[in-house]
Tab-separated table of C-alpha atoms in Angstrom:
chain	number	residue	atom	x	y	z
A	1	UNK	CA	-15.040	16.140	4.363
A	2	UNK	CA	-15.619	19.144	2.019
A	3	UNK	CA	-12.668	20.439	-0.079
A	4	UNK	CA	-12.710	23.458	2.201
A	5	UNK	CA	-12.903	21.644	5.427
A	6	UNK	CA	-9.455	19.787	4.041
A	7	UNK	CA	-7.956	22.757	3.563
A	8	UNK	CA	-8.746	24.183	6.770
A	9	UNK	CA	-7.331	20.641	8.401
A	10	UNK	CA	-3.957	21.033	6.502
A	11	UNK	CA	-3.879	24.699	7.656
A	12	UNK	CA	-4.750	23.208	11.482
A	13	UNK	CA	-2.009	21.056	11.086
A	14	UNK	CA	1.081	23.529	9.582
A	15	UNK	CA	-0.107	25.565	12.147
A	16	UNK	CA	1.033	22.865	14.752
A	17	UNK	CA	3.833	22.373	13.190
A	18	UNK	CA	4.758	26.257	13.518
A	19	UNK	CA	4.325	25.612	17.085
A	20	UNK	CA	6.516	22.844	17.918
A	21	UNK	CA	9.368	23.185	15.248
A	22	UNK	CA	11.720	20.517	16.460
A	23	UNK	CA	8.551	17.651	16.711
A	24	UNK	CA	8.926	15.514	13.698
A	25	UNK	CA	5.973	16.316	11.075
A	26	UNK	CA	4.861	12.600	11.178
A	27	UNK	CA	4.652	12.075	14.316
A	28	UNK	CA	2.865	15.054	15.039
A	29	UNK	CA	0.361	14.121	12.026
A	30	UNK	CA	-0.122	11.234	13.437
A	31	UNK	CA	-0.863	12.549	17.260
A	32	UNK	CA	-3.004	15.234	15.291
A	33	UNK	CA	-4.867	12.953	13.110
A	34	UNK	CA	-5.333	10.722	16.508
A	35	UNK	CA	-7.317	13.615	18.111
A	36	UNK	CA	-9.110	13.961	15.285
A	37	UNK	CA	-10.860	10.011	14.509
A	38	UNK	CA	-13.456	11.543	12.178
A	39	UNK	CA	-11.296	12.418	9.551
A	40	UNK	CA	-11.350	9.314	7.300
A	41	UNK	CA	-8.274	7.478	5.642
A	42	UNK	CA	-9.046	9.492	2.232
A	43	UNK	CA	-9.448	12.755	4.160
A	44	UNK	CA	-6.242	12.380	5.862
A	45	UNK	CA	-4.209	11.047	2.597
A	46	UNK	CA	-5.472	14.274	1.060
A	47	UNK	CA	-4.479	17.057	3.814
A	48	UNK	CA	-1.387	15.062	4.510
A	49	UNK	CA	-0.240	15.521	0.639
A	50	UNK	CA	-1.131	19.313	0.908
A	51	UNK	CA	0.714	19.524	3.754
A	52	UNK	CA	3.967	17.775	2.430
A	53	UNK	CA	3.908	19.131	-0.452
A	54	UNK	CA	4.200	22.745	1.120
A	55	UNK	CA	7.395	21.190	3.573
A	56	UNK	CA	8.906	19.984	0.212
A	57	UNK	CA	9.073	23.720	-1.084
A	58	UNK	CA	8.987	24.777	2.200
A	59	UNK	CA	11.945	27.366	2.064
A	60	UNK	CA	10.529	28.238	-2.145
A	61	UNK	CA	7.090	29.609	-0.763
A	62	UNK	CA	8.946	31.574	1.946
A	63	UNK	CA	10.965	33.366	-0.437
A	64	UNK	CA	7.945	34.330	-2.645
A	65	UNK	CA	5.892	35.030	0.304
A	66	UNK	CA	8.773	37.900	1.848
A	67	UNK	CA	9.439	38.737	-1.624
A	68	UNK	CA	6.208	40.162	-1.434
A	69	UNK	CA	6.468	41.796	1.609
A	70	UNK	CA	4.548	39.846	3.518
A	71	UNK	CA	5.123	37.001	6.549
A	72	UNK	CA	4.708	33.585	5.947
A	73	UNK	CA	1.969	32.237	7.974
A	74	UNK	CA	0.231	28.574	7.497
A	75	UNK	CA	-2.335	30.348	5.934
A	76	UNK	CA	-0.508	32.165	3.427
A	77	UNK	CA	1.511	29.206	2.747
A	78	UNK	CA	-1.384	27.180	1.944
A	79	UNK	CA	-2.194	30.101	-0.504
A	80	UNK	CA	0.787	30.161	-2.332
A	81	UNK	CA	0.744	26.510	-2.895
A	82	UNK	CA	-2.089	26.831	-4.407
A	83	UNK	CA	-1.375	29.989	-6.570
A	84	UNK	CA	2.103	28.598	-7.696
A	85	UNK	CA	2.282	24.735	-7.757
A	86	UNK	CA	-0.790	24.006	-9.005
A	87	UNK	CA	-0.591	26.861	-11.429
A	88	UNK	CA	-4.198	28.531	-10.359
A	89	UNK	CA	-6.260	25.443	-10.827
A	90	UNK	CA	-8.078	25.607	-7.811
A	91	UNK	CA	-10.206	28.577	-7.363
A	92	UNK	CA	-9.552	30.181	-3.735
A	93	UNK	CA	-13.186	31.282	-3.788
A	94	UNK	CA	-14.197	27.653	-3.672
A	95	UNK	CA	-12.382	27.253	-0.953
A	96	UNK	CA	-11.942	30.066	1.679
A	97	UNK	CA	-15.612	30.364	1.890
A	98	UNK	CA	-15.917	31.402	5.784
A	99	UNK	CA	-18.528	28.599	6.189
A	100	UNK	CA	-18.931	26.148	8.838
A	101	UNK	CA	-15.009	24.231	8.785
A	102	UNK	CA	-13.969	26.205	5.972
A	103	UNK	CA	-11.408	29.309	6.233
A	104	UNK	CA	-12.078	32.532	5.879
A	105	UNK	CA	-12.519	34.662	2.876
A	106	UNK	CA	-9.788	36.337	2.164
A	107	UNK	CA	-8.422	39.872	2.749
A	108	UNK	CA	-7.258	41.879	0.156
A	109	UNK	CA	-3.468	41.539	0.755
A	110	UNK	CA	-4.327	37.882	-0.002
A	111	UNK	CA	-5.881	38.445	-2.778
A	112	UNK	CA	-3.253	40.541	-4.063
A	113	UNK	CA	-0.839	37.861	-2.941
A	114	UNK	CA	-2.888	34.955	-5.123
A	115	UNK	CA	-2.978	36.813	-7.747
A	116	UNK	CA	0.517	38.062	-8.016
A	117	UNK	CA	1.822	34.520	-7.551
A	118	UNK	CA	-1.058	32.868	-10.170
A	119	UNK	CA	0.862	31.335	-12.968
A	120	UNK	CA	4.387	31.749	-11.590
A	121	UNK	CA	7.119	29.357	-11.873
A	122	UNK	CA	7.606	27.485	-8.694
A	123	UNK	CA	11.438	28.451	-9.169
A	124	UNK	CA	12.595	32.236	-9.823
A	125	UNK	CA	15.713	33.206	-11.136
A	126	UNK	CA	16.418	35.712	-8.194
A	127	UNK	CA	16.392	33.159	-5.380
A	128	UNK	CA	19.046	31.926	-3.721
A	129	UNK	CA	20.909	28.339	-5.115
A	130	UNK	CA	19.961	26.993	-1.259
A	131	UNK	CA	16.267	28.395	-1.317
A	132	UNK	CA	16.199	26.970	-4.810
A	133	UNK	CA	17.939	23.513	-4.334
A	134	UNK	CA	15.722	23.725	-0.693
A	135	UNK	CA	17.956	22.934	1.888
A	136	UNK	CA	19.854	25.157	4.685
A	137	UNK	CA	22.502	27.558	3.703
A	138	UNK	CA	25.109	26.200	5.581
A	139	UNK	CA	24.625	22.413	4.369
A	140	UNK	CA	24.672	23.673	0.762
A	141	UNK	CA	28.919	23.132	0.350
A	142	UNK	CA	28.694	19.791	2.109
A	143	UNK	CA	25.951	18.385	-0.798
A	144	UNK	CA	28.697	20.056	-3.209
A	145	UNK	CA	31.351	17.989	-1.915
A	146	UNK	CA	29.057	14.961	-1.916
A	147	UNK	CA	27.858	15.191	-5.104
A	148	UNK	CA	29.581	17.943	-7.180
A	149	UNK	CA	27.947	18.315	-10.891
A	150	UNK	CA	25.116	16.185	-10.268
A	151	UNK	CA	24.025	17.952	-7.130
A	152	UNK	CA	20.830	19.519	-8.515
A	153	UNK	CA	20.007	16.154	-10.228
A	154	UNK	CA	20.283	14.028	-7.133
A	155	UNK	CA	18.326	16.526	-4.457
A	156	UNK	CA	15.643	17.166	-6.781
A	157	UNK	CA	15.282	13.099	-7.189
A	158	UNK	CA	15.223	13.467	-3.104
A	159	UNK	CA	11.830	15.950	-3.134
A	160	UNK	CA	9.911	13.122	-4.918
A	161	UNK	CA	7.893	11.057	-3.113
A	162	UNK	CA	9.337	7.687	-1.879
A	163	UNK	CA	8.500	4.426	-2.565
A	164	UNK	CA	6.275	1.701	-0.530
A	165	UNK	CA	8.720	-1.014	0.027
A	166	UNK	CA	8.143	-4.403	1.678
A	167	UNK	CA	10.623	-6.714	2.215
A	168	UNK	CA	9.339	-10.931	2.218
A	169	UNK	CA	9.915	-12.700	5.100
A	170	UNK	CA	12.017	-15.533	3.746
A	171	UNK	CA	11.150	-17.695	7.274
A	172	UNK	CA	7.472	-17.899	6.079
A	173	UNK	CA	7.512	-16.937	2.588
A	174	UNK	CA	8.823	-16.053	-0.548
A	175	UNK	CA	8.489	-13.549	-2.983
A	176	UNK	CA	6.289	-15.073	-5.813
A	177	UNK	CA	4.076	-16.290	-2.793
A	178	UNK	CA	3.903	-12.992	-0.628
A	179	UNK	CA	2.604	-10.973	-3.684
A	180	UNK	CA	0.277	-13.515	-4.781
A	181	UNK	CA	-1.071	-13.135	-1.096
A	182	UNK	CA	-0.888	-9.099	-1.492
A	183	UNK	CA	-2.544	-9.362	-4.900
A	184	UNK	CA	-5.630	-11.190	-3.465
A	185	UNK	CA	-6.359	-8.783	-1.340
A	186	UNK	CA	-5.933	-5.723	-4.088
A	187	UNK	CA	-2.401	-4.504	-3.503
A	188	UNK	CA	-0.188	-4.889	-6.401
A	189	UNK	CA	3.589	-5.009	-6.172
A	190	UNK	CA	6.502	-6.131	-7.874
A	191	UNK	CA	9.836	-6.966	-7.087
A	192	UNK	CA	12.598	-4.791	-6.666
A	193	UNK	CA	16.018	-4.821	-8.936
A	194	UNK	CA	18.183	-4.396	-6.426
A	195	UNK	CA	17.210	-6.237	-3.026
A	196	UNK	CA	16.672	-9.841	-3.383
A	197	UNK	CA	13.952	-9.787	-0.930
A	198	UNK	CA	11.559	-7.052	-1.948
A	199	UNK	CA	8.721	-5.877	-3.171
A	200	UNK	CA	7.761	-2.753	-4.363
A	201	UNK	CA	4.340	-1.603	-4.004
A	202	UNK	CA	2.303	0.770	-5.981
A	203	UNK	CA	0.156	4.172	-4.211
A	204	UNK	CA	-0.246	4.168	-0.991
A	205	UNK	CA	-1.986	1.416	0.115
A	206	UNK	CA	-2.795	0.465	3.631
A	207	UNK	CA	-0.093	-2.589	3.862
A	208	UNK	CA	-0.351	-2.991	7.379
A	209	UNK	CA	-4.238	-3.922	7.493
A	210	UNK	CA	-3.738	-6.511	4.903
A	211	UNK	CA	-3.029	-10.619	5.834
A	212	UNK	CA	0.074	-10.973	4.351
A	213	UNK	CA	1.370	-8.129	6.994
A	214	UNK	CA	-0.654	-9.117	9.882
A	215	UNK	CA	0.654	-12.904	9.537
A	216	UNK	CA	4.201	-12.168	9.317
A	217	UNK	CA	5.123	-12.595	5.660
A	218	UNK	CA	6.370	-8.981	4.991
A	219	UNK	CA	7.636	-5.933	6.731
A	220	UNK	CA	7.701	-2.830	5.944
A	221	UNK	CA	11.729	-1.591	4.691
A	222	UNK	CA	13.077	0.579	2.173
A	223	UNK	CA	15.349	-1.324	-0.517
A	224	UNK	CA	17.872	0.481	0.804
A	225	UNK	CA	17.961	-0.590	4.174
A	226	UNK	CA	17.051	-3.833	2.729
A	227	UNK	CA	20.707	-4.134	1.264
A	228	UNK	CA	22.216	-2.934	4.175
A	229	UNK	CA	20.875	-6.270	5.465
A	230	UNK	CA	22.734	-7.735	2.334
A	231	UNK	CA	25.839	-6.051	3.111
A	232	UNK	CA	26.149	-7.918	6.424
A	233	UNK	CA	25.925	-11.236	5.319
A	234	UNK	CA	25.045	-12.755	8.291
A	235	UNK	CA	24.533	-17.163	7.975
A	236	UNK	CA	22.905	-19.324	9.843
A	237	UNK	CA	24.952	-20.106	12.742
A	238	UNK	CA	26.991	-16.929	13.153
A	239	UNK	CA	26.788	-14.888	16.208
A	240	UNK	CA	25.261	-11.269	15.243
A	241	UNK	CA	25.106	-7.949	16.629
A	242	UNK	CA	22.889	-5.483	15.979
A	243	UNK	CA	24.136	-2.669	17.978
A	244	UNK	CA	22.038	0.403	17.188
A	245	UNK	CA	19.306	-1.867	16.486
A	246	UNK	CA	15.602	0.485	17.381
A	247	UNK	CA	12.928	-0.899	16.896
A	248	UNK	CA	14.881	-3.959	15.222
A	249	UNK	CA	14.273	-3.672	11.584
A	250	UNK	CA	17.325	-5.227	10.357
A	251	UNK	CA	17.858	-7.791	13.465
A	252	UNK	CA	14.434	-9.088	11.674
A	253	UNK	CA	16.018	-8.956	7.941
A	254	UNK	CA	19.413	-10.651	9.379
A	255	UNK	CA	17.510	-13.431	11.304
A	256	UNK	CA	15.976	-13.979	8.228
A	257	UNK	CA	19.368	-14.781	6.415
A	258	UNK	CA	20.484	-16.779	9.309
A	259	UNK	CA	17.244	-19.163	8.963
A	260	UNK	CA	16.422	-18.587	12.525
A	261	UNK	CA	19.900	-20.467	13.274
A	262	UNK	CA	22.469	-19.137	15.483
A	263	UNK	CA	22.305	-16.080	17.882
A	264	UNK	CA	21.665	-12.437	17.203
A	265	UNK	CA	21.285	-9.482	19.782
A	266	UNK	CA	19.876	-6.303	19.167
A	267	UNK	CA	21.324	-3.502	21.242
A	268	UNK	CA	19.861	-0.214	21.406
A	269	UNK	CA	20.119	2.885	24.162
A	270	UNK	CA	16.438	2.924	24.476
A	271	UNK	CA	14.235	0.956	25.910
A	272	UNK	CA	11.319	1.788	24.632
A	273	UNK	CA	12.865	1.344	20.919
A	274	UNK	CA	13.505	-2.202	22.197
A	275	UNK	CA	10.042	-2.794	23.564
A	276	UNK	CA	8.541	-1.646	20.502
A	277	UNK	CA	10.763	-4.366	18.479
A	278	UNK	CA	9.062	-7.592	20.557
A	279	UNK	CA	5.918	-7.495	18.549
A	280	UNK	CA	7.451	-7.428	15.211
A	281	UNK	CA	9.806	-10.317	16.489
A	282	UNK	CA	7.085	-12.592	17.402
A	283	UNK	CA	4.903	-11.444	14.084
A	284	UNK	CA	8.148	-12.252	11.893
A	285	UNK	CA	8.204	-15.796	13.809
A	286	UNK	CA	11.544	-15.043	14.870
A	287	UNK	CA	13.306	-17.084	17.764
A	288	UNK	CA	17.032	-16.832	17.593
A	289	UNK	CA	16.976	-13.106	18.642
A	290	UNK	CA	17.531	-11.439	22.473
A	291	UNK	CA	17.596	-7.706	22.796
A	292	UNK	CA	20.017	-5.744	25.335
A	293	UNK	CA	19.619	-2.302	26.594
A	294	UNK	CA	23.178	-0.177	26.797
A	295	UNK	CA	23.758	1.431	29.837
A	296	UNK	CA	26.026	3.427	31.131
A	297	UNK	CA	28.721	1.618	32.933
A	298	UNK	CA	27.090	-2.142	31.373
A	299	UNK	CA	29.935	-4.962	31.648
A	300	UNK	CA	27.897	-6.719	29.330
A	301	UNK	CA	30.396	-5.033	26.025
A	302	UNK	CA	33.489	-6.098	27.293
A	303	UNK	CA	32.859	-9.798	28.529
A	304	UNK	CA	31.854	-10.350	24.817
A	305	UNK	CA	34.464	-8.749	23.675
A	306	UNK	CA	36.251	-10.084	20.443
A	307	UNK	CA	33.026	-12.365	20.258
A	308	UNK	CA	31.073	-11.648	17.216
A	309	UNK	CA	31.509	-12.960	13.790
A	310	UNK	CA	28.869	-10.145	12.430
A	311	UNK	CA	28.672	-6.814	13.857
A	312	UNK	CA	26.159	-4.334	12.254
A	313	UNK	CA	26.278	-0.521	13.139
A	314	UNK	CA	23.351	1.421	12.073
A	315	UNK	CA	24.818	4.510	13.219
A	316	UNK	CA	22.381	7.372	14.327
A	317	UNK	CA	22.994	10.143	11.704
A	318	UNK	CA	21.289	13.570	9.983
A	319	UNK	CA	18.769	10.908	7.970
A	320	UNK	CA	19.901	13.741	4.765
A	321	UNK	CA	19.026	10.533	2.044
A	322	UNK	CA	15.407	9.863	3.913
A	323	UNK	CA	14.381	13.568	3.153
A	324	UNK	CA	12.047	12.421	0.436
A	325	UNK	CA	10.140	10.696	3.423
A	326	UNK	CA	11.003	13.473	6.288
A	327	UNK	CA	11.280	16.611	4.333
A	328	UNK	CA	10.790	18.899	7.045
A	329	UNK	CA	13.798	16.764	8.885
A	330	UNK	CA	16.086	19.247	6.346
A	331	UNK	CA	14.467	22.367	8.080
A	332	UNK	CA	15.367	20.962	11.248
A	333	UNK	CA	19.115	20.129	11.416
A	334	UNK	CA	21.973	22.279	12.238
A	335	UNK	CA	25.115	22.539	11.703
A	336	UNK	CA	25.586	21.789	15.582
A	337	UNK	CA	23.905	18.850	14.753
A	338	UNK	CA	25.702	17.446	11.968
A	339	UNK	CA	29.580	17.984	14.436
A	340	UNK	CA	27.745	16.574	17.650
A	341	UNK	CA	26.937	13.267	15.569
A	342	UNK	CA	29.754	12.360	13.772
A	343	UNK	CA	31.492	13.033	16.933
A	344	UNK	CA	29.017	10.299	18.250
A	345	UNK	CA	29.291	8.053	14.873
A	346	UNK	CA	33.179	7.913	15.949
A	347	UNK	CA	32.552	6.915	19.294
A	348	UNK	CA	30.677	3.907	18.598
A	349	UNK	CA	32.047	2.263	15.601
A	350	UNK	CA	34.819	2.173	18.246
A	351	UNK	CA	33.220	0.347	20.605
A	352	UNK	CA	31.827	-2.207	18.214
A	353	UNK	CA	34.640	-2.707	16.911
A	354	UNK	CA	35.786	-4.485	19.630
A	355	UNK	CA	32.814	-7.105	19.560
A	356	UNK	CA	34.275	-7.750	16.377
A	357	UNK	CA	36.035	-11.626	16.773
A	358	UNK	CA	39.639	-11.913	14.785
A	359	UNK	CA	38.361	-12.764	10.971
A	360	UNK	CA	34.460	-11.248	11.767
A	361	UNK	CA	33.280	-8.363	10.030
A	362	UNK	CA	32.200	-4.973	10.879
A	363	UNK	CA	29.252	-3.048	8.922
A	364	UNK	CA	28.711	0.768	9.498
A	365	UNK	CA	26.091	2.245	7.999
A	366	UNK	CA	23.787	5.565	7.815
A	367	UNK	CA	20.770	6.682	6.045
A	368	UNK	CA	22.997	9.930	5.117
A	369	UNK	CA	24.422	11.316	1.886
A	370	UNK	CA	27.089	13.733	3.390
A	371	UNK	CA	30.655	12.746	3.210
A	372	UNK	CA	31.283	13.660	6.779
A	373	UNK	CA	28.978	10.951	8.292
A	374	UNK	CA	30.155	8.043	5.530
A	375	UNK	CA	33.465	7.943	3.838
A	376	UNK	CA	35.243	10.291	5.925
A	377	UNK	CA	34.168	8.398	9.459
A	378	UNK	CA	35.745	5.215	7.300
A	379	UNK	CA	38.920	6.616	6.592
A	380	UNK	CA	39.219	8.283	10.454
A	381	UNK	CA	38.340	4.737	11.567
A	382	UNK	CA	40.719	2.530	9.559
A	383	UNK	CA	43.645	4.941	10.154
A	384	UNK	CA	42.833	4.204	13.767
A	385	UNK	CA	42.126	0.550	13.844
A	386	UNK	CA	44.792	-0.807	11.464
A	387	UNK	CA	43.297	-4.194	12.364
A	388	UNK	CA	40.703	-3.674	10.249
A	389	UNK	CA	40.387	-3.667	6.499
A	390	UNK	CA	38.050	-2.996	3.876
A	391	UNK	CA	36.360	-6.290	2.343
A	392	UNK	CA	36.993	-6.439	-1.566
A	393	UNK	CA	33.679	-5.257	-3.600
A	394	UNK	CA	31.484	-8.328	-4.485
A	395	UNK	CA	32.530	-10.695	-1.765
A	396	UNK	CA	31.285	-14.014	-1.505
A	397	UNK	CA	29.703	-13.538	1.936
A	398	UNK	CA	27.086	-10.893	1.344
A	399	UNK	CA	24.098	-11.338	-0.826
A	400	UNK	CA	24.841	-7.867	-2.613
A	401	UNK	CA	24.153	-7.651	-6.199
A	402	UNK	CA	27.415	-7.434	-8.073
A	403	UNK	CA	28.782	-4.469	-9.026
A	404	UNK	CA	27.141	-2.403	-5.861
A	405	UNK	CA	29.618	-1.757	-4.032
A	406	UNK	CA	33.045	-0.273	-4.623
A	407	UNK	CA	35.971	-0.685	-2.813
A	408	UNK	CA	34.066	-2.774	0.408
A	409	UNK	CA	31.734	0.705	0.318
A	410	UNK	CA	27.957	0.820	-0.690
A	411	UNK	CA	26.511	5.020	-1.527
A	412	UNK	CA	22.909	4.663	-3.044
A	413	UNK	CA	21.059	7.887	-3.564
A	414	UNK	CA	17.174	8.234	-4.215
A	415	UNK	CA	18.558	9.155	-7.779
A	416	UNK	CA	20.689	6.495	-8.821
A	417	UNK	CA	18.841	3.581	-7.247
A	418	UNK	CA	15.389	4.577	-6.156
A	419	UNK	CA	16.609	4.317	-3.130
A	420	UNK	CA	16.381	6.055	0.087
A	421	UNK	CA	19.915	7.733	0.480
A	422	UNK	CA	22.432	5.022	2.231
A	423	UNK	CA	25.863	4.152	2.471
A	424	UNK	CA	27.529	0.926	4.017
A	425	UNK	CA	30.942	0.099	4.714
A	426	UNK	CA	31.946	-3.279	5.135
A	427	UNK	CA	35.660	-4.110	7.077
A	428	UNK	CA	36.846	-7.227	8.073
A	429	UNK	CA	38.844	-8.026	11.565
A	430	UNK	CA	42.562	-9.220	10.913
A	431	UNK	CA	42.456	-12.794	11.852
């Protein structure tokens, strides 16, 4: 494809964005890029970094487009971009040609709008701290409370792109072995400081075509949620729960630490979240796993009650520390959002809580930064459940790196850790 006809794909694609606001921007690119098989792997890398990189400053190029009187279309946005981030390196004349699958010339209020915005800082001194900092006005005091003085530190580590991250399937591999296999087939990683499993890969490289993925010996997992995994603990033998288990990423990493010995079950409200997790199952060669749909009225909760030694809850949340990967997920939520989940987030540590056995352990855990959804749920949850207790930081049953975790409570930030945002709480069960 032509530089133009890229352009005109990104603006295609922002466009159907506009149209179906609540949609996910990945999983619309990747129904638009379905309809659309001509457009080669480079081609698509390219529009979709034009396009993300507008839904980073999303909020930014809105306040310079009104601020000149004007209404942000995809269009326009795609102008500004190019007037303000990439500080008039690319000539619009180049590129809104009007020629076959390029955009149109443009009008003169474009023009005037390129050439007003040509050379400008990307930040102005007259907008707004939440336009600046790029995240909804009323979420702004609950990022203060999370962070305080090192707010604008850790959300502008959050607008950077995130890593590739692979974690080594310890059933048929190891690490030296899985990136010798990556490296023969041109994909260079190293291991991560943090996670004892992963790998770390450089650019974006397609992982999932390669051997080494097709054969088992990696998945791809954020470090993050790699040491959420860690935080569990869970040893050949044990009887595991994965209760908000999806597609079953971390059933995979804890049947990895359990050697394919003992019994885990991944639980999950939907089914097709649970379908979806068979093939990476059998791809992982992993056999000591059964999956369980929740139901409504399901007996299946309280004749195992008091039964499991590990219970993991990966608790559906805002996803606030995976904005580096979903940064339009930011212009999405609401404040409605934010009290109908940790309403929810309440509701079900409950419940697993009581699958915990006398002397098991509990994990909770979210792929959110705020207070509300992390530390606070803890505190609401201990005062009720004075059975439970917070395990001492470093414990001997988790494969944590010492010095992680303080007070039985993991918070790692994009910043800090190179991380996607994600915070763990690990409580024991009075025996």
């Amino acid at each position: 494809m032509t530089p133009s006809a890229r352009l005109s794909a990104a603006i295609d694609l922002l466009t159907a964005m506009e149209a179906t606001p609540l949609r996910p921007a990945d999983a619309l690119a990747n129904a638009f890029f379905r309809e659309r098989r001509y457009i080669g792997g480079g081609d698509r890398r390219a529009i979709s970094a034009r396009v993300w990189g507008i839904l980073r400053h999303w909020r930014r190029m809105h306040w310079w487009i009104e601020n000149a009187d004007m209404q942000p279309t995809p269009r326009l946005l795609a102008l500004a971009m190019m007037a303000l981030e990439a500080q008039g390196r690319e000539n619009p004349d180049d590129l809104f040609t009007g020629e076959r699958y390029a955009p149109l010339g443009l009008t003169g209020p474009e023009r005037r709008l390129y050439d007003r915005l040509r050379g400008q800082d990307l930040l102005h001194p007259d907008m707004p701290r939440a336009v600046r900092l790029e995240v909804p006005d009323w979420l702004l005091p609950r990022l203060e409370r999370t962070f305080g003085d090192a707010l604008e530190a850790e959300l502008a580590a959050m607008e950077g792109e995130a890593t590739l991250d692979l974690r080594v399937n310890l059933l048929k591999s190891d690490r030296p072995t899985a990136r010798a296999a990556l490296g023969t087939e041109g994909i260079h990683a190293v291991e991560t400081t943090l996670s004892p499993w992963g790998l770390r890969v450089t650019g974006r490289l397609p992982v999932t075509s390669s051997a080494a993925f097709r054969s088992g010996l990696i998945e791809i997992q954020d470090e993050g949620s790699q040491l959420v995994v860690a935080a569990v603990g869970a040893r050949p033998g044990m009887r595991v729960l994965d209760y908000c288990a999806g597609a079953a990423g971390k059933t995979l990493g804890m049947a990895m630490t359990m050697e394919n010995r003992g019994h885990i079950v991944a639980c999950d409200v939907s089914e097709p979240r649970l379908e979806g997790a068979v093939r990476r199952l059998r791809r992982a060669g992993v056999h000591n796993a059964e999956r369980h749909l929740l139901v409504a009225g399901d007996r299946w909760a309280r004749r195992r009650s008091g039964s499991f030694d590990r219970v993991l809850v990966d608790a559906p949340c805002t996803g606030t520390g995976t904005w580096r990967r979903n940064p339009d997920a930011r212009l999405r939520l609401r404040e409605q959002d934010l009290l109908e989940l940790t309403a929810k987030q309440a509701e079900i540590i409950d419940r697993a809580a009581a699958l915990v056995r006398p002397g098991g352990r509990m994990v909770y855990a979210t792929c959110s930064v705020l207070r509300e959804e992390n530390t606070d749920q803890i505190t609401a949850f201990l005062a009720r459940n004075p059975d439970f207790a917070l395990v001492p930081p470093d414990s001997e049953h988790d494969d944590l790196p010492p010095g992680l975790s303080t007070d039985g409570q993991v918070s790692l930030t994009p910043r800090q850790h190179h991380t996607d945002g994600f915070f763990a709480a690990m409580m024991q069960r009075k025996s």
